[in-house]
Tab-separated table of C-alpha atoms in Angstrom:
chain	number	residue	atom	x	y	z
A	1025	UNK	CA	-33.522	157.650	-43.841
A	1026	UNK	CA	-35.679	154.465	-43.957
A	1027	UNK	CA	-38.031	154.131	-41.396
A	1028	UNK	CA	-41.464	153.085	-41.508
A	1029	UNK	CA	-43.978	156.294	-40.832
A	1030	UNK	CA	-47.857	155.671	-40.238
A	1031	UNK	CA	-48.900	159.128	-41.680
A	1032	UNK	CA	-50.769	158.392	-44.673
A	1033	UNK	CA	-52.355	155.055	-43.441
A	1034	UNK	CA	-51.255	153.319	-46.539
A	1035	UNK	CA	-48.582	150.860	-46.637
A	1036	UNK	CA	-47.078	152.051	-50.106
A	1037	UNK	CA	-47.161	155.870	-49.497
A	1038	UNK	CA	-45.945	155.613	-45.697
A	1039	UNK	CA	-43.260	153.415	-47.226
A	1040	UNK	CA	-41.864	156.467	-49.848
A	1041	UNK	CA	-42.437	158.586	-46.445
A	1042	UNK	CA	-39.871	156.778	-44.244
A	1043	UNK	CA	-37.389	156.694	-47.283
A	1044	UNK	CA	-37.500	159.814	-49.058
A	1045	UNK	CA	-36.487	163.133	-47.536
A	1046	UNK	CA	-38.334	164.964	-50.451
A	1047	UNK	CA	-41.674	162.981	-50.140
A	1048	UNK	CA	-41.831	163.953	-46.568
A	1049	UNK	CA	-41.213	167.542	-46.758
A	1050	UNK	CA	-43.968	167.557	-50.123
A	1051	UNK	CA	-46.143	165.279	-47.566
A	1052	UNK	CA	-45.594	168.092	-44.980
A	1053	UNK	CA	-46.368	170.690	-47.565
A	1054	UNK	CA	-49.517	169.272	-48.776
A	1055	UNK	CA	-50.914	168.846	-45.220
A	1056	UNK	CA	-53.162	171.946	-45.053
A	1057	UNK	CA	-56.648	172.312	-45.470
A	1058	UNK	CA	-57.268	168.553	-46.162
A	1059	UNK	CA	-57.370	165.533	-43.963
A	1060	UNK	CA	-53.824	164.320	-43.208
A	1061	UNK	CA	-53.956	161.009	-44.734
A	1062	UNK	CA	-55.008	162.403	-48.076
A	1063	UNK	CA	-51.936	165.288	-47.837
A	1064	UNK	CA	-49.318	162.527	-46.955
A	1065	UNK	CA	-50.757	160.260	-49.672
A	1066	UNK	CA	-50.131	162.997	-51.934
A	1067	UNK	CA	-46.305	162.292	-52.603
A	1068	UNK	CA	-46.838	158.698	-53.795
A	1069	UNK	CA	-49.649	159.684	-55.917
A	1070	UNK	CA	-47.431	162.387	-57.550
A	1071	UNK	CA	-44.594	159.757	-58.038
A	1072	UNK	CA	-46.835	157.184	-59.693
A	1073	UNK	CA	-48.124	159.610	-61.914
A	1074	UNK	CA	-44.459	160.460	-62.797
A	1075	UNK	CA	-43.786	156.967	-63.381
A	1076	UNK	CA	-41.087	156.797	-60.878
A	1077	UNK	CA	-40.550	155.064	-57.559
A	1078	UNK	CA	-39.491	158.753	-55.772
A	1079	UNK	CA	-40.009	162.236	-56.509
A	1080	UNK	CA	-37.075	164.038	-57.769
A	1081	UNK	CA	-36.750	167.648	-56.705
A	1082	UNK	CA	-34.980	168.459	-60.141
A	1083	UNK	CA	-37.643	167.127	-62.413
A	1084	UNK	CA	-40.337	168.531	-60.464
A	1085	UNK	CA	-38.563	171.650	-60.782
A	1086	UNK	CA	-38.200	171.681	-64.507
A	1087	UNK	CA	-41.761	170.520	-65.041
A	1088	UNK	CA	-44.009	172.621	-67.376
A	1089	UNK	CA	-46.168	174.572	-64.501
A	1090	UNK	CA	-49.717	173.734	-66.279
A	1091	UNK	CA	-48.657	170.130	-67.119
A	1092	UNK	CA	-47.595	169.708	-63.330
A	1093	UNK	CA	-50.977	171.292	-62.140
A	1094	UNK	CA	-52.986	169.233	-64.266
A	1095	UNK	CA	-50.880	166.195	-63.262
A	1096	UNK	CA	-51.974	167.243	-59.274
A	1097	UNK	CA	-55.617	167.852	-60.539
A	1098	UNK	CA	-56.382	164.330	-62.236
A	1099	UNK	CA	-58.906	162.280	-60.168
A	1100	UNK	CA	-58.323	161.580	-57.400
A	1101	UNK	CA	-56.890	165.021	-56.844
A	1102	UNK	CA	-53.753	165.199	-55.093
A	1103	UNK	CA	-55.421	168.071	-52.806
A	1104	UNK	CA	-58.399	169.876	-52.485
A	1105	UNK	CA	-56.601	173.192	-54.330
A	1106	UNK	CA	-54.200	171.025	-56.572
A	1107	UNK	CA	-53.043	174.017	-58.973
A	1108	UNK	CA	-51.977	176.222	-55.967
A	1109	UNK	CA	-50.284	173.130	-54.384
A	1110	UNK	CA	-48.564	172.091	-57.871
A	1111	UNK	CA	-47.149	175.734	-57.886
A	1112	UNK	CA	-46.019	175.271	-53.973
A	1113	UNK	CA	-44.570	172.280	-54.671
A	1114	UNK	CA	-42.473	173.433	-57.632
A	1115	UNK	CA	-41.268	176.611	-55.541
A	1116	UNK	CA	-40.152	174.184	-52.906
A	1117	UNK	CA	-38.118	171.769	-55.564
A	1118	UNK	CA	-36.850	174.902	-57.354
A	1119	UNK	CA	-35.546	176.298	-53.835
A	1120	UNK	CA	-34.130	172.680	-53.090
A	1121	UNK	CA	-32.180	172.905	-56.347
A	1122	UNK	CA	-30.838	175.798	-55.896
A	1123	UNK	CA	-29.906	175.986	-52.279
A	1124	UNK	CA	-29.170	172.080	-51.406
A	1125	UNK	CA	-28.393	170.848	-54.999
A	1126	UNK	CA	-32.072	169.200	-55.015
A	1127	UNK	CA	-31.172	167.206	-51.871
A	1128	UNK	CA	-34.033	167.575	-49.557
A	1129	UNK	CA	-31.509	165.763	-46.660
A	1130	UNK	CA	-28.929	168.252	-46.661
A	1131	UNK	CA	-31.563	170.696	-45.345
A	1132	UNK	CA	-30.929	168.868	-41.881
A	1133	UNK	CA	-27.778	166.752	-42.555
A	1134	UNK	CA	-25.237	167.919	-40.443
A	1135	UNK	CA	-26.902	170.806	-39.145
A	1136	UNK	CA	-25.383	171.874	-35.478
A	1137	UNK	CA	-28.522	173.175	-33.718
A	1138	UNK	CA	-32.202	172.763	-33.241
A	1139	UNK	CA	-32.670	176.503	-33.752
A	1140	UNK	CA	-30.566	176.473	-36.741
A	1141	UNK	CA	-32.672	173.380	-38.306
A	1142	UNK	CA	-35.829	175.391	-37.438
A	1143	UNK	CA	-34.476	178.068	-39.603
A	1144	UNK	CA	-33.763	176.518	-42.273
A	1145	UNK	CA	-36.952	174.993	-42.044
A	1146	UNK	CA	-38.361	178.154	-41.726
A	1147	UNK	CA	-36.647	179.691	-44.924
A	1148	UNK	CA	-38.610	176.713	-47.241
A	1149	UNK	CA	-41.159	177.846	-49.413
A	1150	UNK	CA	-44.782	177.313	-47.945
A	1151	UNK	CA	-43.171	176.470	-44.426
A	1152	UNK	CA	-44.074	179.039	-41.978
A	1153	UNK	CA	-42.917	178.694	-38.269
A	1154	UNK	CA	-45.938	176.201	-37.178
A	1155	UNK	CA	-45.080	173.662	-40.043
A	1156	UNK	CA	-41.257	174.170	-39.574
A	1157	UNK	CA	-41.723	173.362	-35.768
A	1158	UNK	CA	-43.985	170.182	-36.878
A	1159	UNK	CA	-41.657	168.986	-39.241
A	1160	UNK	CA	-38.590	169.727	-36.867
A	1161	UNK	CA	-40.743	167.299	-34.326
A	1162	UNK	CA	-41.431	164.628	-37.181
A	1163	UNK	CA	-37.565	164.558	-37.687
A	1164	UNK	CA	-36.769	164.347	-34.022
A	1165	UNK	CA	-39.179	161.714	-32.911
A	1166	UNK	CA	-39.211	159.557	-35.760
A	1167	UNK	CA	-36.363	160.095	-38.227
A	1168	UNK	CA	-33.692	160.151	-35.773
A	1169	UNK	CA	-32.514	163.832	-36.868
A	1170	UNK	CA	-31.830	165.570	-33.557
A	1171	UNK	CA	-29.401	168.263	-33.243
A	1172	UNK	CA	-28.729	169.657	-29.791
A	1173	UNK	CA	-31.914	171.544	-28.601
A	1174	UNK	CA	-34.328	170.476	-31.092
A	1175	UNK	CA	-37.030	169.764	-28.805
A	1176	UNK	CA	-36.438	173.530	-27.553
A	1177	UNK	CA	-36.560	174.636	-31.200
A	1178	UNK	CA	-39.670	172.413	-31.913
A	1179	UNK	CA	-41.998	174.200	-28.935
A	1180	UNK	CA	-44.854	172.262	-27.826
A	1181	UNK	CA	-44.437	169.935	-30.674
A	1182	UNK	CA	-40.988	168.665	-29.314
A	1183	UNK	CA	-42.727	167.261	-26.050
A	1184	UNK	CA	-42.910	163.855	-25.342
A	1185	UNK	CA	-45.840	161.970	-25.508
A	1186	UNK	CA	-47.766	165.171	-26.730
A	1187	UNK	CA	-49.988	164.169	-29.587
A	1188	UNK	CA	-50.072	167.242	-30.638
A	1189	UNK	CA	-49.297	166.883	-34.601
A	1190	UNK	CA	-48.272	164.586	-37.429
A	1191	UNK	CA	-45.084	164.233	-35.209
A	1192	UNK	CA	-46.714	162.123	-32.674
A	1193	UNK	CA	-48.414	159.628	-35.185
A	1194	UNK	CA	-47.092	156.401	-35.078
A	1195	UNK	CA	-50.357	154.206	-35.786
A	1196	UNK	CA	-54.224	154.255	-35.459
A	1197	UNK	CA	-54.388	154.653	-31.687
A	1198	UNK	CA	-51.814	157.869	-31.810
A	1199	UNK	CA	-53.476	159.220	-34.816
A	1200	UNK	CA	-57.130	159.192	-33.128
A	1201	UNK	CA	-55.300	161.161	-30.089
A	1202	UNK	CA	-53.892	163.668	-32.217
A	1203	UNK	CA	-57.610	164.094	-33.812
A	1204	UNK	CA	-58.891	164.395	-30.633
A	1205	UNK	CA	-56.321	167.000	-29.664
A	1206	UNK	CA	-56.985	169.180	-32.866
A	1207	UNK	CA	-60.546	169.238	-32.324
A	1208	UNK	CA	-60.121	170.251	-28.479
A	1209	UNK	CA	-57.843	173.330	-30.169
A	1210	UNK	CA	-60.540	174.006	-32.806
A	1211	UNK	CA	-63.463	174.084	-30.184
A	1212	UNK	CA	-61.390	176.396	-27.549
A	1213	UNK	CA	-60.747	178.750	-30.727
A	1214	UNK	CA	-64.224	178.752	-31.491
A	1215	UNK	CA	-65.340	179.329	-28.080
A	1216	UNK	CA	-62.426	182.126	-27.765
A	1217	UNK	CA	-63.955	183.571	-30.781
A	1218	UNK	CA	-67.858	183.687	-29.581
A	1219	UNK	CA	-66.942	185.243	-26.400
A	1220	UNK	CA	-64.896	188.165	-27.939
A	1221	UNK	CA	-67.618	188.627	-30.278
A	1222	UNK	CA	-70.132	188.715	-27.620
């Protein structure tokens, strides 16, 4: 894996995401309740604070939970909820150590079908179906991981030129389109809620 992603909109953070399977997974895990760029900058910030050029699942899994939470809480915090996200990142890394010997790319290497890959992603701590589908779409669209039926397994996120999620962001223009789509979805959900409440 060595591609340039544009999710953090920060050259160093994006370079890490493009070369490190674990950094990409951790960025995806952090991508909730904070702006996307903030979430995907997180892995680089964590690596820097650990004094490393990459994330290591064995090292993170073995960290003292309180010390790791403090590391994520330092200003600027890695997430709006650094304590709970520190716990989730450690759970993810512990799972990778137990099931894949700490190698994040082993989650998708050699997988035969999109359905099998989706199941593996959904088994990861902190990955529900939607997050798993978005990450599957990111793997297929930008990281060259395209097992048979990957688009179908990724659902709407797998559609070409859909601009629905991080899987479709390749620069500022596509970022703006994805933001616009998310705002439309929020507005539609709010309108639906008001209609059913009235």
